[in-house]
PDB file of C-alpha atoms in Angstrom:
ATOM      1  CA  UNK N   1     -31.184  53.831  45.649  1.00  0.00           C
ATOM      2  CA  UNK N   2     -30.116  57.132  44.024  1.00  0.00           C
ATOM      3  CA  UNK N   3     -32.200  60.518  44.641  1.00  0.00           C
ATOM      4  CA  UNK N   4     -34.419  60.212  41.396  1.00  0.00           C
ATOM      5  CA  UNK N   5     -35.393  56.573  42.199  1.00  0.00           C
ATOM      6  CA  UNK N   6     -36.330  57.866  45.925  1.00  0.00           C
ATOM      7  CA  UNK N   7     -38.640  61.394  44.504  1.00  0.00           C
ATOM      8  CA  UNK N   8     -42.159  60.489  44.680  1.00  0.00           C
ATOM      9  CA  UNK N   9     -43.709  59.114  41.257  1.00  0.00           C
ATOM     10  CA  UNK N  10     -46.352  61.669  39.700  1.00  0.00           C
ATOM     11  CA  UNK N  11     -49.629  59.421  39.225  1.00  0.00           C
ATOM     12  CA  UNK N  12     -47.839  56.853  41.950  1.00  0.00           C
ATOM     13  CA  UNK N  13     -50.228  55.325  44.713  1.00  0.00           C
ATOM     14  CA  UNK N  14     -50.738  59.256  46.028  1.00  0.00           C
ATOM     15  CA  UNK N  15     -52.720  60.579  43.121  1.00  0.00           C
ATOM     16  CA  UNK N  16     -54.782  56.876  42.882  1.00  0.00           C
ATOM     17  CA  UNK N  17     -55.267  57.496  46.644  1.00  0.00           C
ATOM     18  CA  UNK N  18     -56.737  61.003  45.930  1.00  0.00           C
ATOM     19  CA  UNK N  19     -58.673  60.196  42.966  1.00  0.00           C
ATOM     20  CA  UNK N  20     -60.333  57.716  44.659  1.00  0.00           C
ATOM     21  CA  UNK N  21     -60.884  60.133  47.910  1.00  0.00           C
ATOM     22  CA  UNK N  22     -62.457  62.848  45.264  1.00  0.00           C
ATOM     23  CA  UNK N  23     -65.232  60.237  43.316  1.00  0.00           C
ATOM     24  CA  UNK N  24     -66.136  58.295  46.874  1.00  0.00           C
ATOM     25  CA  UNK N  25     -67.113  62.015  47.738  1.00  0.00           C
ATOM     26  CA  UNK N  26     -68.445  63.264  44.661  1.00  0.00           C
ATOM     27  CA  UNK N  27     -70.518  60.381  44.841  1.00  0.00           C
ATOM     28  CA  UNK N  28     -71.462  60.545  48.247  1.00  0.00           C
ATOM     29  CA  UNK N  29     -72.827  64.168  47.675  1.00  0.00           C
ATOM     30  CA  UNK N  30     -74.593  63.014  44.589  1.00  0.00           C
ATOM     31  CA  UNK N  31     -76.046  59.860  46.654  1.00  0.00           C
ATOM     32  CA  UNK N  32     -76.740  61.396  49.948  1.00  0.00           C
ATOM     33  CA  UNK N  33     -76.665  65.566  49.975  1.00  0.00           C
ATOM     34  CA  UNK N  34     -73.766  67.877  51.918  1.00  0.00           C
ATOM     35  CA  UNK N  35     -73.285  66.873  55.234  1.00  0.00           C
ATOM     36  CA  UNK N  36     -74.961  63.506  55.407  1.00  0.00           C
ATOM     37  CA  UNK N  37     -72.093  61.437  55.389  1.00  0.00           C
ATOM     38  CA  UNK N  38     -68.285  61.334  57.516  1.00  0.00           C
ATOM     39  CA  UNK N  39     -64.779  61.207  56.723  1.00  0.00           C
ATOM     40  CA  UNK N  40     -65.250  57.563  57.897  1.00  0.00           C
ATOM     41  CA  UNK N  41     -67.799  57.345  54.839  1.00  0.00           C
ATOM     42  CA  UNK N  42     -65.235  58.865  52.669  1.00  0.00           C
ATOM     43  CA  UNK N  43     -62.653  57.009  53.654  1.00  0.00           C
ATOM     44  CA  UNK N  44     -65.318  53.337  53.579  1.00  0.00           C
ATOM     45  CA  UNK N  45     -65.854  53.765  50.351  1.00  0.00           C
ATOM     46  CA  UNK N  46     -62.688  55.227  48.721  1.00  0.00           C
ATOM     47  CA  UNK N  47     -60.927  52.241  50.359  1.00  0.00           C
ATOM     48  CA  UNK N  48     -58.458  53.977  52.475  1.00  0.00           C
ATOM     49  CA  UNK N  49     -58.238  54.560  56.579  1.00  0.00           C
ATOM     50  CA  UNK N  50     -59.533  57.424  57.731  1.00  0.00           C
ATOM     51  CA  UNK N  51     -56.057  58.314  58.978  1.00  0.00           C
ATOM     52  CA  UNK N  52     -55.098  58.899  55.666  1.00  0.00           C
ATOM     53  CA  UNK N  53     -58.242  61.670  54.675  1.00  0.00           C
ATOM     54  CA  UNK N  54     -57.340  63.482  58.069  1.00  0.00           C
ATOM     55  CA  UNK N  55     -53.249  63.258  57.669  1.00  0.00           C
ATOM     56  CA  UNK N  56     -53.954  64.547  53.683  1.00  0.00           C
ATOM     57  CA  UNK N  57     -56.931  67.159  54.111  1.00  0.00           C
ATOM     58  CA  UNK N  58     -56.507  67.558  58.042  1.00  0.00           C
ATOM     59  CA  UNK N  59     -60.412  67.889  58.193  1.00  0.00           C
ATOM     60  CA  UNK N  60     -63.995  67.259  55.643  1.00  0.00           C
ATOM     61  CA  UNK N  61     -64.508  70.704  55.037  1.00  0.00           C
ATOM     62  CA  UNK N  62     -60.823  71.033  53.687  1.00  0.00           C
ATOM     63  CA  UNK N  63     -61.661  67.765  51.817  1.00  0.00           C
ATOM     64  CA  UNK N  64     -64.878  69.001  50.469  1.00  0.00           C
ATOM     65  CA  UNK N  65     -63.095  72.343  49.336  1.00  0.00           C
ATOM     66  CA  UNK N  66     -60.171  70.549  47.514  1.00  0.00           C
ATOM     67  CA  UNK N  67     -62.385  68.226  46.102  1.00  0.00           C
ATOM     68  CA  UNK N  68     -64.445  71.455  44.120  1.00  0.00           C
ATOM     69  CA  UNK N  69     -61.129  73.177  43.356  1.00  0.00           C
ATOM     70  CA  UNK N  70     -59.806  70.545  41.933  1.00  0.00           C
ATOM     71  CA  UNK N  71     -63.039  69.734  39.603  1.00  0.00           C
ATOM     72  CA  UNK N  72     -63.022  73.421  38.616  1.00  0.00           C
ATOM     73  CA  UNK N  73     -59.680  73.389  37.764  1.00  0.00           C
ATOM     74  CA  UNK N  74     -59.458  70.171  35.883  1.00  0.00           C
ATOM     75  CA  UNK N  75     -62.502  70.756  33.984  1.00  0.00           C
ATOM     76  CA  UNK N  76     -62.605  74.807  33.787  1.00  0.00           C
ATOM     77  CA  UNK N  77     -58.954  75.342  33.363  1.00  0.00           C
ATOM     78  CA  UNK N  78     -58.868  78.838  32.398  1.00  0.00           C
ATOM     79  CA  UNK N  79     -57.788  79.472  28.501  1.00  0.00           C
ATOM     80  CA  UNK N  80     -55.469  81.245  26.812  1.00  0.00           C
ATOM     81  CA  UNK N  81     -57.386  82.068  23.157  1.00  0.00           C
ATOM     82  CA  UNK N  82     -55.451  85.426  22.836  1.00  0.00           C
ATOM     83  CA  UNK N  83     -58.327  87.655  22.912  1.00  0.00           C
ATOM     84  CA  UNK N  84     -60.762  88.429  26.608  1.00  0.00           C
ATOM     85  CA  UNK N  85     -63.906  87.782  24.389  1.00  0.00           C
ATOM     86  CA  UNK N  86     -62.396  84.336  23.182  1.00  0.00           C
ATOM     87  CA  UNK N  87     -61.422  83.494  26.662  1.00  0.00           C
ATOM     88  CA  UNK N  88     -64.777  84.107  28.672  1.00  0.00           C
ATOM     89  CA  UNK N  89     -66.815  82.266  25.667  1.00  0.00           C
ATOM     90  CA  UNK N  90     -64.200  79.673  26.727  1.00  0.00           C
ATOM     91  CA  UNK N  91     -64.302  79.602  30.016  1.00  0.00           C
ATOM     92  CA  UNK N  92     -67.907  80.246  30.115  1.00  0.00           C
ATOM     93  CA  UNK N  93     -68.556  76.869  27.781  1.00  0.00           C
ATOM     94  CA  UNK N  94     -66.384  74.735  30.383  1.00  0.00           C
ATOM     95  CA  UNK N  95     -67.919  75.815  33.081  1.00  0.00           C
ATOM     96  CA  UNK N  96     -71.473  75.257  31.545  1.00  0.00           C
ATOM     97  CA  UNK N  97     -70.354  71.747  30.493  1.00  0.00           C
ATOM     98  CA  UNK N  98     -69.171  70.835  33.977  1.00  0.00           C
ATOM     99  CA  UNK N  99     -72.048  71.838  36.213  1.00  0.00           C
ATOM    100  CA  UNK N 100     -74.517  69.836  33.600  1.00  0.00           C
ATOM    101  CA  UNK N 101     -72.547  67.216  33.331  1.00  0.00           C
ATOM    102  CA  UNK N 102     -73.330  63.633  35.936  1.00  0.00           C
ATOM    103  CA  UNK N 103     -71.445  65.516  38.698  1.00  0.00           C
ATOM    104  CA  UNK N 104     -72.247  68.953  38.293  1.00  0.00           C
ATOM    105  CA  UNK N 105     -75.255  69.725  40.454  1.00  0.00           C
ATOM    106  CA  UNK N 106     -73.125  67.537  43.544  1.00  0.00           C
ATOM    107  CA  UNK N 107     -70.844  70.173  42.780  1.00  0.00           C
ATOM    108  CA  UNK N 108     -71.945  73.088  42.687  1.00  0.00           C
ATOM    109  CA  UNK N 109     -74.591  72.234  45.979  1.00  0.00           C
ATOM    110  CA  UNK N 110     -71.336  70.946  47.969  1.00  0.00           C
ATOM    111  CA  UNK N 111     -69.620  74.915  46.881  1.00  0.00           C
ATOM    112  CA  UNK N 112     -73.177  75.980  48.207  1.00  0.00           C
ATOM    113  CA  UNK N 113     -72.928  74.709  51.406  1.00  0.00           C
ATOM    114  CA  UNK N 114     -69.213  74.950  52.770  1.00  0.00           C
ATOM    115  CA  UNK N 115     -71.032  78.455  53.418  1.00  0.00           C
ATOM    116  CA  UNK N 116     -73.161  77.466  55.476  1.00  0.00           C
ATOM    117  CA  UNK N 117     -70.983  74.819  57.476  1.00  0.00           C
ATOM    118  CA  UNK N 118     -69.536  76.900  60.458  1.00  0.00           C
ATOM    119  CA  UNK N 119     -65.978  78.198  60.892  1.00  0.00           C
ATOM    120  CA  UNK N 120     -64.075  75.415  59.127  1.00  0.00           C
ATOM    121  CA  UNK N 121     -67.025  75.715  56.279  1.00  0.00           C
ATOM    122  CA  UNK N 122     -66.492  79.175  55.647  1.00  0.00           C
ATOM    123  CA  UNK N 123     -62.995  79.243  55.591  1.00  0.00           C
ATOM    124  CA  UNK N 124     -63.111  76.624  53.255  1.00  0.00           C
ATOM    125  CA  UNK N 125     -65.335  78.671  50.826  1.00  0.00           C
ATOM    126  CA  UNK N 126     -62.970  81.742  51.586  1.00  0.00           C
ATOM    127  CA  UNK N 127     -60.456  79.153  50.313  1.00  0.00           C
ATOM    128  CA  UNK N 128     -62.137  78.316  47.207  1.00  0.00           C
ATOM    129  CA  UNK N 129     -63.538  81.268  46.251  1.00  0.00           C
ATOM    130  CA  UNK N 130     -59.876  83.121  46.183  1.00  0.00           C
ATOM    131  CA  UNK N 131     -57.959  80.399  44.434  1.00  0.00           C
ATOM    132  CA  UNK N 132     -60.519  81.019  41.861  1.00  0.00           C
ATOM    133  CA  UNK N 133     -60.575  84.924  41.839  1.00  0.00           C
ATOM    134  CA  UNK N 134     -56.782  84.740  41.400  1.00  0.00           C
ATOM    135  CA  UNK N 135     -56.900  82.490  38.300  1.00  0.00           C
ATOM    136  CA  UNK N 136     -59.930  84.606  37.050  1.00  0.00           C
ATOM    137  CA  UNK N 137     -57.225  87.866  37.507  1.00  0.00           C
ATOM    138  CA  UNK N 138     -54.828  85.954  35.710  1.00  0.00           C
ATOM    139  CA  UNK N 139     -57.176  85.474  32.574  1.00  0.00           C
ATOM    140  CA  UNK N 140     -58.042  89.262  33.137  1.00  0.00           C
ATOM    141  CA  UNK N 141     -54.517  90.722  33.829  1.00  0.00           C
ATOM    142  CA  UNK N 142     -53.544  89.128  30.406  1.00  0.00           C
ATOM    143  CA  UNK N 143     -56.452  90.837  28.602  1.00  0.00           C
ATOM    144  CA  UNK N 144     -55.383  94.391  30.184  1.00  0.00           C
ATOM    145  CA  UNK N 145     -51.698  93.136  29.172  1.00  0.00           C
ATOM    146  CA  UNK N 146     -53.009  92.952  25.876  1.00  0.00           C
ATOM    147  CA  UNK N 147     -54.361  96.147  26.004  1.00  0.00           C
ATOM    148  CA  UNK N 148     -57.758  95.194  26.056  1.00  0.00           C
ATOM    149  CA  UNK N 149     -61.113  96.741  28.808  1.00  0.00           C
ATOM    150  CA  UNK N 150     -61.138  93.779  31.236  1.00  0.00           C
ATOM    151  CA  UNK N 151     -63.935  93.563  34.450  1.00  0.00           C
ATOM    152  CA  UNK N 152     -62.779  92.817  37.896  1.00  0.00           C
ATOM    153  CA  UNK N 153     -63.371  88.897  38.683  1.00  0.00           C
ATOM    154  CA  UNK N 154     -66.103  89.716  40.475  1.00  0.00           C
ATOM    155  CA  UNK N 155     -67.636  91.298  37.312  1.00  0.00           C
ATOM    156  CA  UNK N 156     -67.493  87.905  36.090  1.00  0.00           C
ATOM    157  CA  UNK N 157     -68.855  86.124  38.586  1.00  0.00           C
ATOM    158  CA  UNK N 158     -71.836  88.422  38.586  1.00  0.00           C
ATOM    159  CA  UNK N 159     -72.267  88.563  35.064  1.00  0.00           C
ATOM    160  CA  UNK N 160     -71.661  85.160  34.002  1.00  0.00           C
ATOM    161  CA  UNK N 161     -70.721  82.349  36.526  1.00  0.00           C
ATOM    162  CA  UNK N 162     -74.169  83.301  38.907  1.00  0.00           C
ATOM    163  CA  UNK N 163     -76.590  83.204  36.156  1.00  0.00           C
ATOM    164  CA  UNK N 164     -75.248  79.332  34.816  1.00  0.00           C
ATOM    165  CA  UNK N 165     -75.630  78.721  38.779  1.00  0.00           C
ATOM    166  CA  UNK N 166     -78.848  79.412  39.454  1.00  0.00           C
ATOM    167  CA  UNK N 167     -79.836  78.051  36.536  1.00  0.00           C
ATOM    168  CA  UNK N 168     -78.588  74.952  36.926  1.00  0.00           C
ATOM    169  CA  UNK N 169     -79.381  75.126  40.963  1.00  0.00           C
ATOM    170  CA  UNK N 170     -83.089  75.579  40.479  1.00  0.00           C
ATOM    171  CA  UNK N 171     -83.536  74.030  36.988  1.00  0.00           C
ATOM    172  CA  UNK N 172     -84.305  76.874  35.372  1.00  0.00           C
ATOM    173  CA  UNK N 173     -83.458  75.909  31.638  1.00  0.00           C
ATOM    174  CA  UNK N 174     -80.588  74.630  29.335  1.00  0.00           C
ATOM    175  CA  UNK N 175     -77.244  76.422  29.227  1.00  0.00           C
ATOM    176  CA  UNK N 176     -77.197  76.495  25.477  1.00  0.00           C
ATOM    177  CA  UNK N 177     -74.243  78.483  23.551  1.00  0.00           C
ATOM    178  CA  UNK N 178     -76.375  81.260  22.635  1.00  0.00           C
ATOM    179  CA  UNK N 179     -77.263  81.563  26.170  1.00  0.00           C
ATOM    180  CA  UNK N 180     -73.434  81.750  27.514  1.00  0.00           C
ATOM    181  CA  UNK N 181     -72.505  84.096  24.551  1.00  0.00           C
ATOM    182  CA  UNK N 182     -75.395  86.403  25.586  1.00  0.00           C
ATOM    183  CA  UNK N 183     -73.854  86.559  29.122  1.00  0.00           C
ATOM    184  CA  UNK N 184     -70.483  87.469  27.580  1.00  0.00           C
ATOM    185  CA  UNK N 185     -71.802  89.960  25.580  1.00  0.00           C
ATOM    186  CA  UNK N 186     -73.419  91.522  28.443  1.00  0.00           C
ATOM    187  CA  UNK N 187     -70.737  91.864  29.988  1.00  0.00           C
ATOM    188  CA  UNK N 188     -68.530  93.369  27.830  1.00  0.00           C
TER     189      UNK N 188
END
């Protein structure tokens, strides 16, 4: 067997093996609520041993924290529209769409309460919160490239990401487009 047939297959068994791990815990927050259920409960009803969640993920808080990364990132990728206005209307829509969609609230309460889950918890959200900072920079480094007035990150998370939040946290009304443009607008 030559090198190429030996390199792990994108997709393979590994990414099937994650998937899995990431609904049986999406599910479990929708189902049950942060921190009513195990890495043996993860690992039950993904179908894997719980060998494999702790060997992967090393712990459920580092679980819980790749699992929201990984939704934000898949379904709030940040975009590239060529202008900062274009790319927080963007941005802003995704997110919107995610945290209303079936999974959303499970979401957003699971970012919610790695804060409030100890040392490993915290770090965790520490995690989270910076992988998402840099990618916001990213989107706002290119708009200063550009030559354009950018906000810091937290700017936007003040400005645009809390609102949709608490919205959606205490059912405070629909995230319609006018509403997300509004918050854009106010902020630039």
């Amino acid at each position: 067997m030559n090198e190429s047939q030996r390199a792990r297959r994108p997709g393979g068994r590994s990414a099937r093996v994650g998937a899995q791990v990431h609904q049986a815990v999406t599910n479990l927050i929708s189902e049950r609520g942060y921190g009513n259920f195990t890495v043996g409960d993860v690992a039950a009803r993904a179908g894997v041993a719980d060998s494999s969640i702790y060997r992967r993920w090393g712990s459920l808080e580092n679980l819980l924290s790749d699992v929201a990364l990984t939704r934000l990132n898949t379904q709030s990728p940040m975009p590239d529209t060529g202008s900062l206005a274009g790319d927080l209307r963007t941005y802003a829509a995704q997110v919107a769409r995610e945290i209303t969609g079936p999974d959303g609230p499970a979401v957003l309460h699971l970012a919610v309460a790695l804060s409030s889950n100890g040392q490993q918890g915290l770090q965790a959200r520490d995690d989270l919160r910076a992988e998402r900072t840099r990618q916001l920079q990213s989107m706002l480094d290119r708009a200063r490239e550009r030559g354009e007035h950018a906000p810091d990150a937290l700017g936007v998370l003040d400005h645009i990401l809390a609102p949709m939040y608490i919205r959606v946290l205490f059912g405070m009304g629909p995230l319609t487009p006018d509403y997300i443009d509004g918050l854009v607008d106010r902020l630039l």
